[in-house]
């Protein structure tokens, strides 16, 4: 590979996600809830998701993965240090 992908873990802040308006975060909130159901992981304050899932979500939001990462940082759903990891 070209080595362009630095695969830092994507850790979503579930408490922050619940505070945001549904019309903004709807697809992400449904995606996270689905992953929680699939794992049986309901009690966490955070949820680690796959890098591949961020790519799928970026398509849903019509953004690049880097743009979606910036937006999630702006919402407070991802910590600021998540930024450089998803740039390609
Ligand atoms: P699966 O993809 O067939 O994964 C089966 C099991 O392998 C998972 O059970 C988990 O114990 C382990 N596993 C697979 N990939 C990883 C990984 O990157 N890290 C870790 N820590 N474990 C991994 P689990 O957690 O009960 O998940 C059951 C099924 O739910 C998964 O089957 C998958 O179909 C779905 N799922 C769970 N979490 C995610 C996710 O974050 N993204 C996606 N796309 N699917 C997920
Ligand atoms: P870590 O990955 O840095 O996660 C730190 C803590 O964040 C975890 O402590 C847990 O309280 C929370 N956390 C992170 N992702 C999730 C998530 O998807 N769901 C929930 N419910 N909580 C999450 P914990 O559980 O005591 O784990 C401590 C460390 O043990 C983790 O640090 C990681 O290094 C390792 N670990 C735990 N479970 C797994 C796993 O499934 N796969 C791998 N590779 N490491 C794991
Ligand atoms: P992690 O468990 O520390 O796994 C780090 C990376 O190792 C994953 O990045 C993936 O590239 C690889 N990996 C770990 N376990 C497996 C596996 O069973 N099969 C495959 N094909 N690859 C594996 P990725 O995919 O970006 O996932 C990031 C984090 O999201 C994982 O960190 C874990 O905390 C969480 N996660 C992803 N998928 C699942 C899942 O199915 N179940 C659970 N419980 N956690 C998951």
Coordinates of N, CA, C and O and ligand atoms in Angstrom, one line a residue:
X1 N 0.8 -1.2 0.0 CA 0.0 0.0 0.0 C 0.9 1.2 0.0 O 2.1 1.2 0.3
X2 N 0.2 2.4 -0.2 CA 1.0 3.7 -0.3 C 1.3 4.2 1.1 O 2.1 5.1 1.2
X3 N 0.7 3.6 2.1 CA 0.9 4.1 3.5 C 0.2 5.4 3.8 O 0.6 6.0 4.8
X4 N -0.7 5.8 3.0 CA -1.4 7.1 3.3 C -2.4 7.0 4.4 O -2.8 8.0 4.9
X5 N -2.8 5.8 4.8 CA -3.8 5.7 5.8 C -3.2 5.4 7.2 O -2.6 4.4 7.4
X6 N -3.3 6.4 8.1 CA -2.9 6.1 9.5 C -4.2 5.7 10.2 O -5.1 6.5 10.5
X7 N -4.2 4.4 10.6 CA -5.4 3.9 11.1 C -5.6 4.1 12.6 O -5.5 3.1 13.4
X8 N -5.8 5.3 13.0 CA -6.1 5.6 14.4 C -7.6 5.2 14.7 O -8.4 5.4 13.8
X9 N -7.8 4.7 15.8 CA -9.2 4.3 16.1 C -10.2 5.4 16.1 O -9.9 6.5 16.6
X10 N -11.4 5.1 15.7 CA -12.5 6.1 15.7 C -13.4 5.8 16.8 O -14.0 4.7 16.9
X11 N -13.4 6.7 17.8 CA -14.1 6.5 19.1 C -15.2 7.6 19.2 O -14.9 8.7 19.4
X12 N -16.5 7.2 19.0 CA -17.6 8.1 19.0 C -18.0 8.4 20.4 O -18.2 7.5 21.2
X13 N -18.2 9.7 20.8 CA -18.7 10.1 22.1 C -20.3 10.0 22.0 O -21.0 10.8 21.5
X14 N -20.8 8.9 22.6 CA -22.3 8.7 22.5 C -23.1 9.7 23.3 O -24.2 10.0 22.9
X15 N -22.5 10.2 24.4 CA -23.3 11.1 25.2 C -23.5 12.4 24.4 O -24.5 13.0 24.4
X16 N -22.4 12.9 23.8 CA -22.5 14.1 22.9 C -23.4 13.9 21.8 O -24.2 14.7 21.4
X17 N -23.4 12.7 21.2 CA -24.3 12.4 20.0 C -25.7 12.5 20.4 O -26.5 13.1 19.6
X18 N -26.1 12.1 21.6 CA -27.5 12.2 22.1 C -27.9 13.7 22.3 O -29.1 13.9 22.3
X19 N -27.0 14.6 22.5 CA -27.3 16.0 22.7 C -27.6 16.7 21.4 O -28.2 17.8 21.5
X20 N -27.2 16.2 20.3 CA -27.3 16.9 19.0 C -28.7 16.7 18.3 O -29.3 15.7 18.5
X21 N -29.1 17.7 17.5 CA -30.4 17.6 16.9 C -30.5 16.4 15.9 O -29.5 16.2 15.1
X22 N -31.6 15.7 15.9 CA -31.7 14.4 15.1 C -31.6 14.7 13.6 O -31.1 13.9 12.9
X23 N -32.0 15.9 13.2 CA -31.9 16.2 11.7 C -30.5 16.3 11.2 O -30.2 16.1 10.1
X24 N -29.5 16.6 12.2 CA -28.1 16.7 11.8 C -27.5 15.3 11.9 O -26.8 14.9 11.0
X25 N -27.7 14.7 13.0 CA -26.9 13.5 13.3 C -27.7 12.2 13.0 O -27.2 11.1 13.3
X26 N -28.9 12.3 12.5 CA -29.7 11.1 12.3 C -29.0 9.9 11.7 O -29.1 8.8 12.4
X27 N -28.4 10.0 10.5 CA -27.8 8.8 10.0 C -26.7 8.2 10.9 O -26.6 7.0 11.1
X28 N -25.9 9.1 11.4 CA -24.8 8.6 12.3 C -25.4 8.0 13.6 O -24.9 6.9 14.0
X29 N -26.4 8.6 14.1 CA -27.0 8.0 15.4 C -27.6 6.7 15.1 O -27.5 5.8 15.9
X30 N -28.3 6.5 13.9 CA -28.9 5.2 13.6 C -27.8 4.2 13.4 O -28.0 3.0 13.8
X31 N -26.7 4.6 12.7 CA -25.6 3.7 12.4 C -25.0 3.2 13.7 O -24.8 2.0 13.9
X32 N -24.7 4.1 14.6 CA -24.1 3.8 15.9 C -25.1 2.8 16.7 O -24.6 1.9 17.3
X33 N -26.4 3.2 16.7 CA -27.3 2.3 17.4 C -27.4 0.9 16.9 O -27.5 -0.1 17.6
X34 N -27.3 0.8 15.5 CA -27.3 -0.5 14.9 C -26.0 -1.3 15.3 O -26.1 -2.5 15.6
X35 N -24.9 -0.7 15.4 CA -23.6 -1.3 15.8 C -23.8 -1.8 17.2 O -23.4 -2.9 17.6
X36 N -24.3 -0.9 18.1 CA -24.5 -1.3 19.5 C -25.4 -2.6 19.6 O -25.1 -3.5 20.4
X37 N -26.5 -2.6 18.8 CA -27.4 -3.7 18.8 C -26.6 -5.0 18.3 O -26.8 -6.1 18.9
X38 N -25.9 -4.9 17.2 CA -25.2 -6.0 16.7 C -24.2 -6.6 17.7 O -24.0 -7.8 17.8
X39 N -23.5 -5.7 18.5 CA -22.5 -6.1 19.4 C -23.2 -6.5 20.8 O -22.5 -7.1 21.6
X40 N -24.4 -6.0 21.0 CA -24.9 -6.2 22.4 C -24.2 -5.2 23.3 O -24.1 -5.5 24.5
X41 N -23.7 -4.1 22.8 CA -22.9 -3.1 23.6 C -23.7 -1.9 23.9 O -23.6 -0.9 23.1
X42 N -24.5 -1.9 25.0 CA -25.4 -0.8 25.2 C -25.0 0.2 26.3 O -25.6 1.2 26.5
X43 N -24.0 -0.2 27.1 CA -23.7 0.6 28.3 C -22.5 1.6 28.2 O -22.2 2.2 29.2
X44 N -21.9 1.6 27.0 CA -20.7 2.5 26.9 C -21.0 3.9 26.8 O -22.1 4.3 26.3
X45 N -20.1 4.8 27.2 CA -20.2 6.2 27.0 C -19.6 6.5 25.6 O -19.8 7.6 25.0
X46 N -18.7 5.6 25.1 CA -18.1 5.7 23.8 C -18.3 4.4 23.0 O -18.6 3.4 23.6
X47 N -18.2 4.5 21.7 CA -18.3 3.4 20.8 C -17.1 3.4 19.8 O -17.1 4.4 19.0
X48 N -16.3 2.4 19.8 CA -15.2 2.3 18.8 C -15.8 1.7 17.5 O -16.5 0.6 17.6
X49 N -15.7 2.3 16.4 CA -16.2 1.8 15.2 C -15.1 1.6 14.1 O -14.0 2.0 14.3
X50 N -15.5 0.8 13.1 CA -14.5 0.5 12.1 C -14.2 1.7 11.2 O -15.1 2.4 10.8
X51 N -12.9 1.8 10.7 CA -12.6 2.8 9.8 C -13.5 2.6 8.5 O -13.9 3.6 7.9
X52 N -13.8 1.4 8.1 CA -14.6 1.1 7.0 C -16.0 1.7 7.2 O -16.6 2.2 6.2
X53 N -16.5 1.8 8.4 CA -17.8 2.3 8.7 C -17.8 3.9 8.5 O -18.8 4.4 8.1
X54 N -16.7 4.5 8.8 CA -16.6 6.0 8.6 C -16.6 6.2 7.1 O -17.3 7.2 6.7
X55 N -16.0 5.4 6.3 CA -16.1 5.6 4.8 C -17.6 5.4 4.3 O -18.0 6.2 3.5
X56 N -18.3 4.4 4.8 CA -19.7 4.3 4.5 C -20.5 5.5 4.9 O -21.3 6.0 4.1
X57 N -20.3 6.0 6.1 CA -21.0 7.1 6.6 C -20.7 8.4 5.8 O -21.6 9.2 5.5
X58 N -19.5 8.5 5.3 CA -19.1 9.7 4.5 C -19.9 9.7 3.2 O -20.4 10.7 2.7
X59 N -20.1 8.5 2.6 CA -21.0 8.4 1.4 C -22.4 8.9 1.7 O -23.0 9.6 0.9
X60 N -22.9 8.4 2.8 CA -24.3 8.8 3.2 C -24.4 10.3 3.4 O -25.4 10.9 3.0
X61 N -23.4 11.0 4.0 CA -23.4 12.4 4.2 C -22.9 13.2 3.0 O -22.8 14.4 3.0
X62 N -22.5 12.5 1.9 CA -22.0 13.1 0.7 C -20.8 14.0 1.0 O -20.7 15.1 0.5
X63 N -19.8 13.4 1.8 CA -18.6 14.1 2.1 C -17.5 13.1 1.9 O -17.7 11.9 1.8
X64 N -16.2 13.6 1.9 CA -15.1 12.7 1.9 C -14.9 12.3 3.4 O -15.4 12.9 4.3
X65 N -14.2 11.2 3.6 CA -14.0 10.7 5.0 C -13.3 11.8 5.8 O -13.6 12.0 7.0
X66 N -12.4 12.6 5.2 CA -11.7 13.7 6.0 C -12.7 14.8 6.3 O -12.6 15.3 7.4
X67 N -13.6 15.1 5.4 CA -14.6 16.2 5.7 C -15.6 15.7 6.8 O -15.9 16.5 7.6
X68 N -16.0 14.4 6.7 CA -16.9 14.0 7.7 C -16.2 14.0 9.1 O -16.8 14.3 10.1
X69 N -14.9 13.6 9.1 CA -14.1 13.6 10.4 C -14.1 15.0 10.9 O -14.4 15.2 12.1
X70 N -13.8 16.0 10.1 CA -13.9 17.4 10.5 C -15.2 17.8 11.1 O -15.3 18.5 12.1
X71 N -16.3 17.4 10.4 CA -17.6 17.7 10.9 C -17.9 17.1 12.3 O -18.4 17.7 13.2
X72 N -17.5 15.8 12.4 CA -17.7 15.1 13.7 C -16.9 15.7 14.8 O -17.4 15.8 16.0
X73 N -15.7 16.2 14.5 CA -14.9 16.9 15.5 C -15.6 18.2 15.9 O -15.7 18.6 17.0
X74 N -16.2 18.9 14.8 CA -16.9 20.2 15.1 C -18.1 20.0 16.0 O -18.4 20.8 16.8
X75 N -18.8 18.8 15.8 CA -19.9 18.5 16.7 C -19.5 18.0 18.1 O -20.4 17.9 18.9
X76 N -18.2 17.8 18.3 CA -17.8 17.2 19.5 C -18.0 15.7 19.7 O -17.9 15.2 20.8
X77 N -18.3 15.1 18.5 CA -18.6 13.6 18.6 C -17.3 12.8 18.5 O -17.2 11.7 19.0
X78 N -16.3 13.4 17.9 CA -14.9 12.9 17.9 C -14.0 13.9 18.5 O -14.2 15.1 18.4
X79 N -12.9 13.4 19.2 CA -12.0 14.3 19.8 C -11.1 15.0 18.7 O -10.9 14.4 17.6
X80 N -10.6 16.2 19.0 CA -9.8 16.9 17.9 C -8.6 16.1 17.3 O -8.3 16.2 16.2
X81 N -8.0 15.2 18.1 CA -6.9 14.5 17.6 C -7.3 13.4 16.6 O -6.4 12.8 16.0
X82 N -8.6 13.2 16.4 CA -9.0 12.2 15.4 C -8.8 12.8 14.0 O -8.8 12.1 13.0
X83 N -8.5 14.1 13.9 CA -8.5 14.8 12.6 C -7.5 14.2 11.6 O -8.0 13.7 10.5
X84 N -6.2 14.2 11.8 CA -5.3 13.8 10.8 C -5.4 12.3 10.3 O -5.0 12.0 9.2
X85 N -6.0 11.5 11.2 CA -6.0 10.1 10.9 C -6.8 9.7 9.6 O -6.4 8.8 8.9
X86 N -7.8 10.4 9.3 CA -8.7 10.0 8.2 C -8.4 10.8 6.9 O -9.1 10.6 5.9
X87 N -7.4 11.6 6.9 CA -7.1 12.4 5.7 C -6.4 11.4 4.7 O -5.6 10.6 5.0
X88 N -6.8 11.6 3.4 CA -6.2 10.7 2.4 C -5.8 11.5 1.2 O -6.4 12.5 0.8
Ligands
LIG1 P1 -18.4 -10.2 12.3 O1 -17.9 -9.0 11.5 O2 -18.5 -11.5 11.6 O3 -17.5 -10.3 13.6 C1 -17.6 -11.4 14.5 C2 -16.9 -11.1 15.7 O4 -15.5 -10.9 15.5 C3 -17.3 -9.8 16.4 O5 -18.4 -10.1 17.3 C4 -16.1 -9.5 17.3 O6 -16.0 -10.3 18.4 C5 -15.0 -9.9 16.4 N1 -14.5 -8.8 15.6 C6 -14.6 -8.6 14.2 N2 -13.9 -7.5 13.8 C7 -13.4 -6.9 14.9 C8 -12.6 -5.8 15.2 O7 -12.2 -5.0 14.3 N3 -12.3 -5.5 16.5 C9 -12.7 -6.3 17.5 N4 -12.4 -6.0 18.8 N5 -13.4 -7.4 17.3 C10 -13.8 -7.7 16.0 P2 -19.4 -8.9 17.7 O8 -18.7 -7.8 18.3 O9 -20.4 -9.6 18.6 O10 -20.1 -8.5 16.4 C11 -21.1 -9.3 15.8 C12 -21.4 -8.8 14.4 O11 -21.9 -7.5 14.4 C13 -20.1 -8.7 13.5 O12 -19.8 -9.9 12.9 C14 -20.6 -7.6 12.5 O13 -21.4 -8.3 11.5 C15 -21.4 -6.7 13.3 N6 -20.7 -5.6 13.8 C16 -20.3 -5.4 15.1 N7 -19.6 -4.2 15.2 C17 -19.5 -3.7 14.0 C18 -18.9 -2.5 13.4 O14 -18.3 -1.7 14.1 N8 -19.1 -2.3 12.1 C19 -19.7 -3.2 11.3 N9 -19.7 -2.9 10.0 N10 -20.3 -4.3 11.8 C20 -20.2 -4.6 13.1
LIG2 P1 -9.2 1.5 24.6 O1 -9.5 0.9 23.3 O2 -8.3 2.7 24.6 O3 -10.6 1.8 25.3 C1 -10.6 2.5 26.6 C2 -12.0 2.4 27.2 O4 -12.9 3.1 26.3 C3 -12.5 1.0 27.4 O5 -12.1 0.5 28.6 C4 -14.0 1.2 27.4 O6 -14.4 1.6 28.7 C5 -14.2 2.4 26.4 N1 -14.5 1.9 25.1 C6 -13.8 2.0 23.9 N2 -14.5 1.6 22.9 C7 -15.7 1.1 23.4 C8 -16.8 0.5 22.7 O7 -16.9 0.3 21.5 N3 -17.8 0.2 23.6 C9 -17.8 0.4 24.9 N4 -18.8 0.0 25.7 N5 -16.7 0.9 25.5 C10 -15.7 1.3 24.8 P2 -12.0 -1.2 28.8 O8 -13.2 -1.8 28.2 O9 -11.6 -1.4 30.2 O10 -10.8 -1.6 27.8 C11 -9.5 -1.2 28.2 C12 -8.5 -1.5 27.0 O11 -8.5 -2.9 26.8 C13 -8.9 -0.9 25.7 O12 -8.4 0.5 25.6 C14 -8.2 -1.8 24.7 O13 -6.9 -1.5 24.7 C15 -8.4 -3.1 25.4 N6 -9.7 -3.7 24.8 C16 -10.9 -3.9 25.4 N7 -11.7 -4.5 24.6 C17 -11.0 -4.7 23.4 C18 -11.4 -5.3 22.2 O14 -12.5 -5.7 21.9 N8 -10.4 -5.3 21.2 C19 -9.2 -4.8 21.5 N9 -8.3 -4.9 20.5 N10 -8.8 -4.3 22.6 C20 -9.7 -4.2 23.6
LIG3 P1 -9.4 -3.1 17.6 O1 -10.2 -4.3 18.1 O2 -8.3 -2.7 18.4 O3 -9.0 -3.5 16.1 C1 -8.0 -2.7 15.4 C2 -8.0 -3.1 14.0 O4 -7.5 -4.5 13.9 C3 -9.3 -3.1 13.3 O5 -9.6 -1.7 12.8 C4 -9.1 -4.1 12.2 O6 -8.4 -3.5 11.1 C5 -8.2 -5.1 12.8 N1 -9.0 -6.2 13.4 C6 -9.2 -6.5 14.7 N2 -10.0 -7.6 14.9 C7 -10.3 -8.0 13.6 C8 -11.1 -9.1 13.1 O7 -11.6 -10.0 13.9 N3 -11.1 -9.3 11.8 C9 -10.5 -8.4 10.9 N4 -10.7 -8.5 9.6 N5 -9.8 -7.3 11.4 C10 -9.7 -7.2 12.7 P2 -11.1 -1.3 12.5 O8 -11.8 -2.3 11.7 O9 -11.0 0.1 12.0 O10 -11.8 -1.3 14.0 C11 -11.5 -0.3 14.9 C12 -12.1 -0.6 16.3 O11 -13.5 -0.7 16.2 C13 -11.6 -2.0 16.8 O12 -10.4 -1.8 17.4 C14 -12.7 -2.3 17.8 O13 -12.5 -1.5 19.0 C15 -14.0 -1.7 17.1 N6 -14.6 -2.8 16.3 C16 -14.6 -2.9 15.0 N7 -15.4 -4.0 14.6 C17 -15.9 -4.5 15.7 C18 -16.7 -5.7 16.0 O14 -17.2 -6.4 15.1 N8 -17.0 -5.9 17.3 C19 -16.5 -5.1 18.3 N9 -16.9 -5.5 19.5 N10 -15.7 -4.1 18.1 C20 -15.4 -3.8 16.8

